[in-house]
mmCIF file of C-alpha atoms and ligand atoms in Angstrom:
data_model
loop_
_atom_site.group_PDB
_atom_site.id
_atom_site.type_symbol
_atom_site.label_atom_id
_atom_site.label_comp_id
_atom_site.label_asym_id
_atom_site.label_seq_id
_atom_site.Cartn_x
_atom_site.Cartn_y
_atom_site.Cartn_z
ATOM 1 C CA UNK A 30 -3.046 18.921 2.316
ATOM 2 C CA UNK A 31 -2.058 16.885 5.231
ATOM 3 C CA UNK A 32 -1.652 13.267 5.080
ATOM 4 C CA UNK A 33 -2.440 11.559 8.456
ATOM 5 C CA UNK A 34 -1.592 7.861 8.093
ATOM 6 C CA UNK A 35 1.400 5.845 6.675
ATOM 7 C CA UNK A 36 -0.082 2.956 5.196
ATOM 8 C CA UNK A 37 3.167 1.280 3.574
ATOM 9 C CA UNK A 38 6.254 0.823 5.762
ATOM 10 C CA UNK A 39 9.164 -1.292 6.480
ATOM 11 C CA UNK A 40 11.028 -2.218 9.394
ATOM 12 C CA UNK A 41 13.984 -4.337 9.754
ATOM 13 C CA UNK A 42 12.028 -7.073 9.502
ATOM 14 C CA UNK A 43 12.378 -6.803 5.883
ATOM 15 C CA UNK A 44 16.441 -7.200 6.282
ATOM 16 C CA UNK A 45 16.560 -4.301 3.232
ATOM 17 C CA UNK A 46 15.057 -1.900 6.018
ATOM 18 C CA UNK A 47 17.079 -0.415 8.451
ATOM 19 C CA UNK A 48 15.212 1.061 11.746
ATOM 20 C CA UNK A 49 12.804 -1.144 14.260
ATOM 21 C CA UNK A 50 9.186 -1.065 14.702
ATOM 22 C CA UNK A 51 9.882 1.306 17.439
ATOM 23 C CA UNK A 52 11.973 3.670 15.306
ATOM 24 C CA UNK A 53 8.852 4.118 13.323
ATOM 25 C CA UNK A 54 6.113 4.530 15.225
ATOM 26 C CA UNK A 55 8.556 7.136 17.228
ATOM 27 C CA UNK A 56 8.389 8.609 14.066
ATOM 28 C CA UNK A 57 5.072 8.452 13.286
ATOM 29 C CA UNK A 58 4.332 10.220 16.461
ATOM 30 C CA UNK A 59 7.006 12.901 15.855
ATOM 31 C CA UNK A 60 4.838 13.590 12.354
ATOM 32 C CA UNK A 61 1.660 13.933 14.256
ATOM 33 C CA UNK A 62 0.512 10.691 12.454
ATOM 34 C CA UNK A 63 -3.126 9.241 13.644
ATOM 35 C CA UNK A 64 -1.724 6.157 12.316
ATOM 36 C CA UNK A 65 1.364 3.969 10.852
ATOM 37 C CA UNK A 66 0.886 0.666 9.029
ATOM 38 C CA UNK A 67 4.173 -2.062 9.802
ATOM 39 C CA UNK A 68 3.926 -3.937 6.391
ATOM 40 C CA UNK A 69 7.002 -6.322 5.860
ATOM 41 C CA UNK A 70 7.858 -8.431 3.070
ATOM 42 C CA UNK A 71 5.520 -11.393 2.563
ATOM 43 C CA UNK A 72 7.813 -15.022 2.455
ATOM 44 C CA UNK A 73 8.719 -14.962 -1.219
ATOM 45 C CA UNK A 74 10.446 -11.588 -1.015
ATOM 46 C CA UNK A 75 14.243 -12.814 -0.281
ATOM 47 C CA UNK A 76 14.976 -11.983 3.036
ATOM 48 C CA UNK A 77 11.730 -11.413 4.286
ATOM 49 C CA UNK A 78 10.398 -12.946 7.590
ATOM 50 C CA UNK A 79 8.466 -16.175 8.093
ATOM 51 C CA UNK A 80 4.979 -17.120 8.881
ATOM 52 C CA UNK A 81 5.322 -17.138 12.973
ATOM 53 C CA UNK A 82 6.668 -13.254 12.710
ATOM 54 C CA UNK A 83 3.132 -12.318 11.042
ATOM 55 C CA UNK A 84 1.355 -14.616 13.320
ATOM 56 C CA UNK A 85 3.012 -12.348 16.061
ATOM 57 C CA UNK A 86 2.531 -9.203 15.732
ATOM 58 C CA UNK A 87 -0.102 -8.629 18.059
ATOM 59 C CA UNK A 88 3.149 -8.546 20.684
ATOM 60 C CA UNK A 89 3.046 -4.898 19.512
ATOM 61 C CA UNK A 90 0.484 -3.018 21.329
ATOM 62 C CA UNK A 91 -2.271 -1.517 18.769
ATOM 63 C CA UNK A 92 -1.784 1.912 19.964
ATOM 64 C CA UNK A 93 1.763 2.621 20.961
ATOM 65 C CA UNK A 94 2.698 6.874 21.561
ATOM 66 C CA UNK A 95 -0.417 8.057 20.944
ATOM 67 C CA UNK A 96 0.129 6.353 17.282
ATOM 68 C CA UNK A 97 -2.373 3.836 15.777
ATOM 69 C CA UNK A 98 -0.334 0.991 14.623
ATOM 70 C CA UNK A 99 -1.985 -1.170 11.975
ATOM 71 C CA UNK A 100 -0.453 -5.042 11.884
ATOM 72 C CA UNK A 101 0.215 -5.588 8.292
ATOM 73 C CA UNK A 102 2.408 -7.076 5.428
ATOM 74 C CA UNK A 103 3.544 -6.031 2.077
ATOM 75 C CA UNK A 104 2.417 -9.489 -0.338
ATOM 76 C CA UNK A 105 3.821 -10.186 -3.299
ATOM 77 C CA UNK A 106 1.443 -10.823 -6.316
ATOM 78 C CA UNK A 107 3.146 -13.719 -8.094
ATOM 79 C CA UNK A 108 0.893 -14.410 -11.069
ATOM 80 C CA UNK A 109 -1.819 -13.354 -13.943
ATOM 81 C CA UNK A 110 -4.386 -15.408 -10.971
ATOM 82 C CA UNK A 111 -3.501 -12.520 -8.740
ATOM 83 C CA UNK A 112 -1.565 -15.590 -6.566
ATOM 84 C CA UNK A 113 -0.385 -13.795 -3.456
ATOM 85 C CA UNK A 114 2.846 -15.489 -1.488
ATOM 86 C CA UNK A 115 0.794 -15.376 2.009
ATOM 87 C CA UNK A 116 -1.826 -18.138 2.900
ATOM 88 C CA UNK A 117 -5.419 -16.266 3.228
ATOM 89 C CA UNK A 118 -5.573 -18.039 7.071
ATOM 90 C CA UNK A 119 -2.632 -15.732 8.121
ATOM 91 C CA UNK A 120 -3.451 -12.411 5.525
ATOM 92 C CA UNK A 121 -7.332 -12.617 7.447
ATOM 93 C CA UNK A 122 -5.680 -12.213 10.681
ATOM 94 C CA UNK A 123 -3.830 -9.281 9.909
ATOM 95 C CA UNK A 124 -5.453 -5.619 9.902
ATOM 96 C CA UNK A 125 -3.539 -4.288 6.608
ATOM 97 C CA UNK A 126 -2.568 -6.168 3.840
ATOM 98 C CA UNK A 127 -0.699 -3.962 0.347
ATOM 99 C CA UNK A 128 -0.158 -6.164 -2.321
ATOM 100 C CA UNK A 129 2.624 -5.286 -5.080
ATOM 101 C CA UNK A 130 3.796 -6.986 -7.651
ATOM 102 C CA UNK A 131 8.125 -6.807 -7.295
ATOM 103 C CA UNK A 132 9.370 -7.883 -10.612
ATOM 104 C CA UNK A 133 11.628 -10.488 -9.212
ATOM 105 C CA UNK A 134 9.329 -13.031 -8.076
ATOM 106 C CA UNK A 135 6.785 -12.916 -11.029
ATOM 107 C CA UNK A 136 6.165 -16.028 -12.744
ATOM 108 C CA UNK A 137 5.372 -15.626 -16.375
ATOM 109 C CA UNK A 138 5.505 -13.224 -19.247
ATOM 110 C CA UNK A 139 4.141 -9.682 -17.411
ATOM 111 C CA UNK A 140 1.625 -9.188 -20.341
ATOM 112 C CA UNK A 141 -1.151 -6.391 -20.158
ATOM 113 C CA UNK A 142 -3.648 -9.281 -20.372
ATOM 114 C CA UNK A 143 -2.041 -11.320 -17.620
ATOM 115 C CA UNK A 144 -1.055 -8.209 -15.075
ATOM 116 C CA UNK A 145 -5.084 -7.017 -15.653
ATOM 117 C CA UNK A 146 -6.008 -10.592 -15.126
ATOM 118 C CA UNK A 147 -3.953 -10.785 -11.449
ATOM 119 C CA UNK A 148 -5.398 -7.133 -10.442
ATOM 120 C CA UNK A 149 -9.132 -8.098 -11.612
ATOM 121 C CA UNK A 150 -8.622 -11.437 -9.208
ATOM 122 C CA UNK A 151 -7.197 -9.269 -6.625
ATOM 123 C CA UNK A 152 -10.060 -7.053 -6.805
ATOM 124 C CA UNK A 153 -12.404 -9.812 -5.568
ATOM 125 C CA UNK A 154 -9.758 -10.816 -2.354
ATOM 126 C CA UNK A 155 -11.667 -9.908 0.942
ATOM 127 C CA UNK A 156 -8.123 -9.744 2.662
ATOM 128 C CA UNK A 157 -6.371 -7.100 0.348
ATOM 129 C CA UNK A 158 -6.842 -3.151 1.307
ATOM 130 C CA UNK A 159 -3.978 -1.778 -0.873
ATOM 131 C CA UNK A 160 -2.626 -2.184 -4.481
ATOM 132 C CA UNK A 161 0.573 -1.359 -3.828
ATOM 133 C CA UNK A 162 2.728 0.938 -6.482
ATOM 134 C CA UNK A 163 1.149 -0.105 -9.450
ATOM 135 C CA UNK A 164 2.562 2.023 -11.623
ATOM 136 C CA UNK A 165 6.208 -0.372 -12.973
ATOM 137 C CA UNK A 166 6.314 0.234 -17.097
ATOM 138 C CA UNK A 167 7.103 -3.255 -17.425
ATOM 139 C CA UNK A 168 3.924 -4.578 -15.710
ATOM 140 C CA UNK A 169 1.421 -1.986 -17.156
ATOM 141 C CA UNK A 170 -2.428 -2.987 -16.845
ATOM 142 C CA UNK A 171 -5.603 -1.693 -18.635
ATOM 143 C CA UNK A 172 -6.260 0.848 -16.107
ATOM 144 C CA UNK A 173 -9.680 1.595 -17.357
ATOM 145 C CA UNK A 174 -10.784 -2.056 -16.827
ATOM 146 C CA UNK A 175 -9.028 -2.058 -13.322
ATOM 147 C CA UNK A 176 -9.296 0.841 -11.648
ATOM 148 C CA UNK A 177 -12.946 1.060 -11.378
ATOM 149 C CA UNK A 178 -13.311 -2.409 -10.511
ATOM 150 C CA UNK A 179 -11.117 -2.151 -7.377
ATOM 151 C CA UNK A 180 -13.355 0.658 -6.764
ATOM 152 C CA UNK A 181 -16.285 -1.175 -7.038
ATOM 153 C CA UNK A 182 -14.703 -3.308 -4.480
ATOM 154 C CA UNK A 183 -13.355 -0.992 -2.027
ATOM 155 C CA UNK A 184 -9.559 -1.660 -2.569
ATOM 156 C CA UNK A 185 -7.482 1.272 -2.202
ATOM 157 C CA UNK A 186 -5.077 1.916 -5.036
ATOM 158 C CA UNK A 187 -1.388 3.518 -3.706
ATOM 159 C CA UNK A 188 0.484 6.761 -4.282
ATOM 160 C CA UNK A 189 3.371 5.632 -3.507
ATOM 161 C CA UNK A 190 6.433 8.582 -2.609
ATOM 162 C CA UNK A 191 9.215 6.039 -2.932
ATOM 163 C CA UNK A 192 8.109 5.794 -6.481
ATOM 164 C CA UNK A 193 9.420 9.708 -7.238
ATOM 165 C CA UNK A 194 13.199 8.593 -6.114
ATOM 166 C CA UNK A 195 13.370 4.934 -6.511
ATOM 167 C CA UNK A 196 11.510 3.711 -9.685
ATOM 168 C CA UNK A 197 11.063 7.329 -11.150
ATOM 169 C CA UNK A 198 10.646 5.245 -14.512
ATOM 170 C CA UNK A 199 7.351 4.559 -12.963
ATOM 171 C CA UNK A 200 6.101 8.114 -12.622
ATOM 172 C CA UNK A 201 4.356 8.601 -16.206
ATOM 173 C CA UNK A 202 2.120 5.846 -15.118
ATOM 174 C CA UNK A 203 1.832 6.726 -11.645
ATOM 175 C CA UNK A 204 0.375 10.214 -13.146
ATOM 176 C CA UNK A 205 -1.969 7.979 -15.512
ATOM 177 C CA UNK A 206 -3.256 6.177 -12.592
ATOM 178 C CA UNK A 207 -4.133 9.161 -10.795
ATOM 179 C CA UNK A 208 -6.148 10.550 -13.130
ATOM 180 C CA UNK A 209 -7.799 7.398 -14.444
ATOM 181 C CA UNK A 210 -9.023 7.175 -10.138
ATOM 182 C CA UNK A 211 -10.273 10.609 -10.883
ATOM 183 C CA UNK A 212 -12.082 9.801 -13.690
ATOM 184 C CA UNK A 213 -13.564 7.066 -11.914
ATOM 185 C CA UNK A 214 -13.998 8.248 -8.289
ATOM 186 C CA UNK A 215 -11.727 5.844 -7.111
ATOM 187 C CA UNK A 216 -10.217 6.156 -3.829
ATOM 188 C CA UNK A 217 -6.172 6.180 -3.176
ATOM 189 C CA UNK A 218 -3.990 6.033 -0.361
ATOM 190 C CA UNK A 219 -0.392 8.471 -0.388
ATOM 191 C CA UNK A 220 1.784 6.257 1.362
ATOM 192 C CA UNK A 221 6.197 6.572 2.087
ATOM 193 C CA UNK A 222 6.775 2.983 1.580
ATOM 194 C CA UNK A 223 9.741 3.958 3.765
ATOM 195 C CA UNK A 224 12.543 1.483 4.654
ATOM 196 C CA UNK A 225 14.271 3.775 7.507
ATOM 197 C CA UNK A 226 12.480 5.856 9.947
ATOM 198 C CA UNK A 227 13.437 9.878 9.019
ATOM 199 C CA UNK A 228 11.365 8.387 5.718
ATOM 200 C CA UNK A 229 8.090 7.968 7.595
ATOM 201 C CA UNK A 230 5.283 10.494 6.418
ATOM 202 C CA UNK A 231 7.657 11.769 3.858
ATOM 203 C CA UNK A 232 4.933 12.179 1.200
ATOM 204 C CA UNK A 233 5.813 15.582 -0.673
ATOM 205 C CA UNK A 234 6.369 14.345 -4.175
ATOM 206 C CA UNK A 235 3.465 12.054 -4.248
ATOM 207 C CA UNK A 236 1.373 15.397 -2.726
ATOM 208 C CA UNK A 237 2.663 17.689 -5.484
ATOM 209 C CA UNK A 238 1.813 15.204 -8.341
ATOM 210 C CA UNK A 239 -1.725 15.007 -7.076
ATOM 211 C CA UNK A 240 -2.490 18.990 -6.971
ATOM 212 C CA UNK A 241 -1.000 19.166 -10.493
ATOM 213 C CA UNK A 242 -3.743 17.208 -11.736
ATOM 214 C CA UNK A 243 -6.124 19.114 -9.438
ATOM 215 C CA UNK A 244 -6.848 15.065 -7.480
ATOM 216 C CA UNK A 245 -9.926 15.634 -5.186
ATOM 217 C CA UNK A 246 -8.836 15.634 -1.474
ATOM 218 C CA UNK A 247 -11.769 13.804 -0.866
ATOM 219 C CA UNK A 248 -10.884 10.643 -2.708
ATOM 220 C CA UNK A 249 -7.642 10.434 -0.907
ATOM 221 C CA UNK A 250 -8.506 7.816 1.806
ATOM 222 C CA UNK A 251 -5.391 9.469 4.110
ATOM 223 C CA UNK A 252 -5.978 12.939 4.161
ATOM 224 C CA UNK A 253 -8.332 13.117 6.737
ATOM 225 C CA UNK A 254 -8.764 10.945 9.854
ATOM 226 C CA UNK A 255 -12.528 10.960 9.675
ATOM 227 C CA UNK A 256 -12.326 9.732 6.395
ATOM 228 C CA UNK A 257 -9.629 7.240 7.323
ATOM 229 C CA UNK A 258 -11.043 5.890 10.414
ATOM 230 C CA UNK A 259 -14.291 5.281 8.657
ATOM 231 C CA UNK A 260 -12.711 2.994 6.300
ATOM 232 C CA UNK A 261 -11.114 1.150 9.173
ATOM 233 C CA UNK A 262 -15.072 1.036 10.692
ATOM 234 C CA UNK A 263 -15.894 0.001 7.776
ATOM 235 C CA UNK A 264 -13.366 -2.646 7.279
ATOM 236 C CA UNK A 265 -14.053 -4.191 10.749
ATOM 237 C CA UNK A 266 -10.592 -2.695 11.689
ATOM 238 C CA UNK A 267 -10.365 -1.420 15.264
ATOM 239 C CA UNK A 268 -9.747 2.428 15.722
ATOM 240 C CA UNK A 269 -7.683 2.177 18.730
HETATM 241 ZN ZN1 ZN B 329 7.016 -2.933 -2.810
HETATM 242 ZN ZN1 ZN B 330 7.239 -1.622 0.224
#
């Protein structure tokens, strides 16, 4: 299986990510990527940039080495409302928005009730593409109630690689997920969430969890651009 987009990434931007916007789309070109989303920290994440950096992005040209890059941001869900820490004027002018929840900057007890509450809202948020690696123990959600409702609405629900080395408590429900998207035809999205450019496409772990539970290649929104660039079409998200 070949994975042709890197939907999750992070450039220095974030100030906990260590190579430029150039670094990895270079990258993403050296991979053969059709496409690399840039999605930075949204403003509660410390560190992260401000509103006039995400207001700017277009300075980077849409197509840059033959690469497709997608303007985006990483949001941070901060409540059971599904809250995000990004006003919707500036997440509608962006082309990809992931939205995770990063235990930090929740507000409230992380119940099962109140994380299923946020990802139910979320579901209904024209300006979200990605549920970002939703698989953290401590914020575990009724996946049979949420999964096929972000189906239903055409949200893409993350594989996330970085998961298998940085929050490998995660995995058991990362494996759960996958199989409850199975179950309900839902369609994910393998991404690196990488924070330093030799990271970019780096998707082997997420890859090999998938064909142990025999995943259908077909519900993976990334693993073929005419697939993925008909969910951009789809999205009203330019192709070049
Ligand atoms: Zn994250
Ligand atoms: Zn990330």
């Amino acid at each position: 299986m070949r994975i042709i987009a890197d939907t999750h990434t992070h450039t220095i931007a974030s100030t906990h990510a260590y190579s430029t916007a150039q670094e990895m789309i270079a990258a993403a070109a050296e991979k053969g990527l059709y496409a690399i989303a840039l999605t930075d920290h949204g403003y509660a994440m410390p560190g992260s940039p401000g509103k006039w950096f995400f207001e700017s992005l277009g300075a980077i040209p849409s197509t840059y080495n033959g690469v497709r890059v997608l303007k985006g941001v990483e949001a941070n869900i901060l409540d059971k409302d599904g809250t995000l820490d990004m006003t919707d004027e500036v997440l509608a002018d962006l082309e990809w928005v992931v939205a995770s929840i990063h235990g930090l900057l929740w507000k409230g007890k992380p119940s099962v009730e109140a994380v299923t509450n946020a990802y139910l809202n979320l579901a209904k948020n024209p300006n979200v593409n990605v549920i970002g690696h939703s698989g953290t123990p401590k914020f575990k959600y009724d996946y049979n109630t949420v999964i096929p409702e972000l189906a239903r609405n055409g949200k893409l629900i993350e594989i996330n690689d970085n998961t298998f080395f940085f929050r490998k408590s995660s995995c058991e429900n990362c494996v759960e997920i996958a199989k409850t998207c199975k179950k309900f035809g839902a369609y994910v999205v393998v991404n690196s969430d990488a924070h330093f450019s030799s990271k970019v496409g780096h998707f082997s772990c997420a890859i090999e969890m998938l064909n142990e539970i025999d995943f259908p290649q077909e519900l993976i929104i990334n693993s073929d651009e005419i697939r993925f660039k008909k969910y951009l079409e789809q999205n009203g998200i330019s192709l070049v």
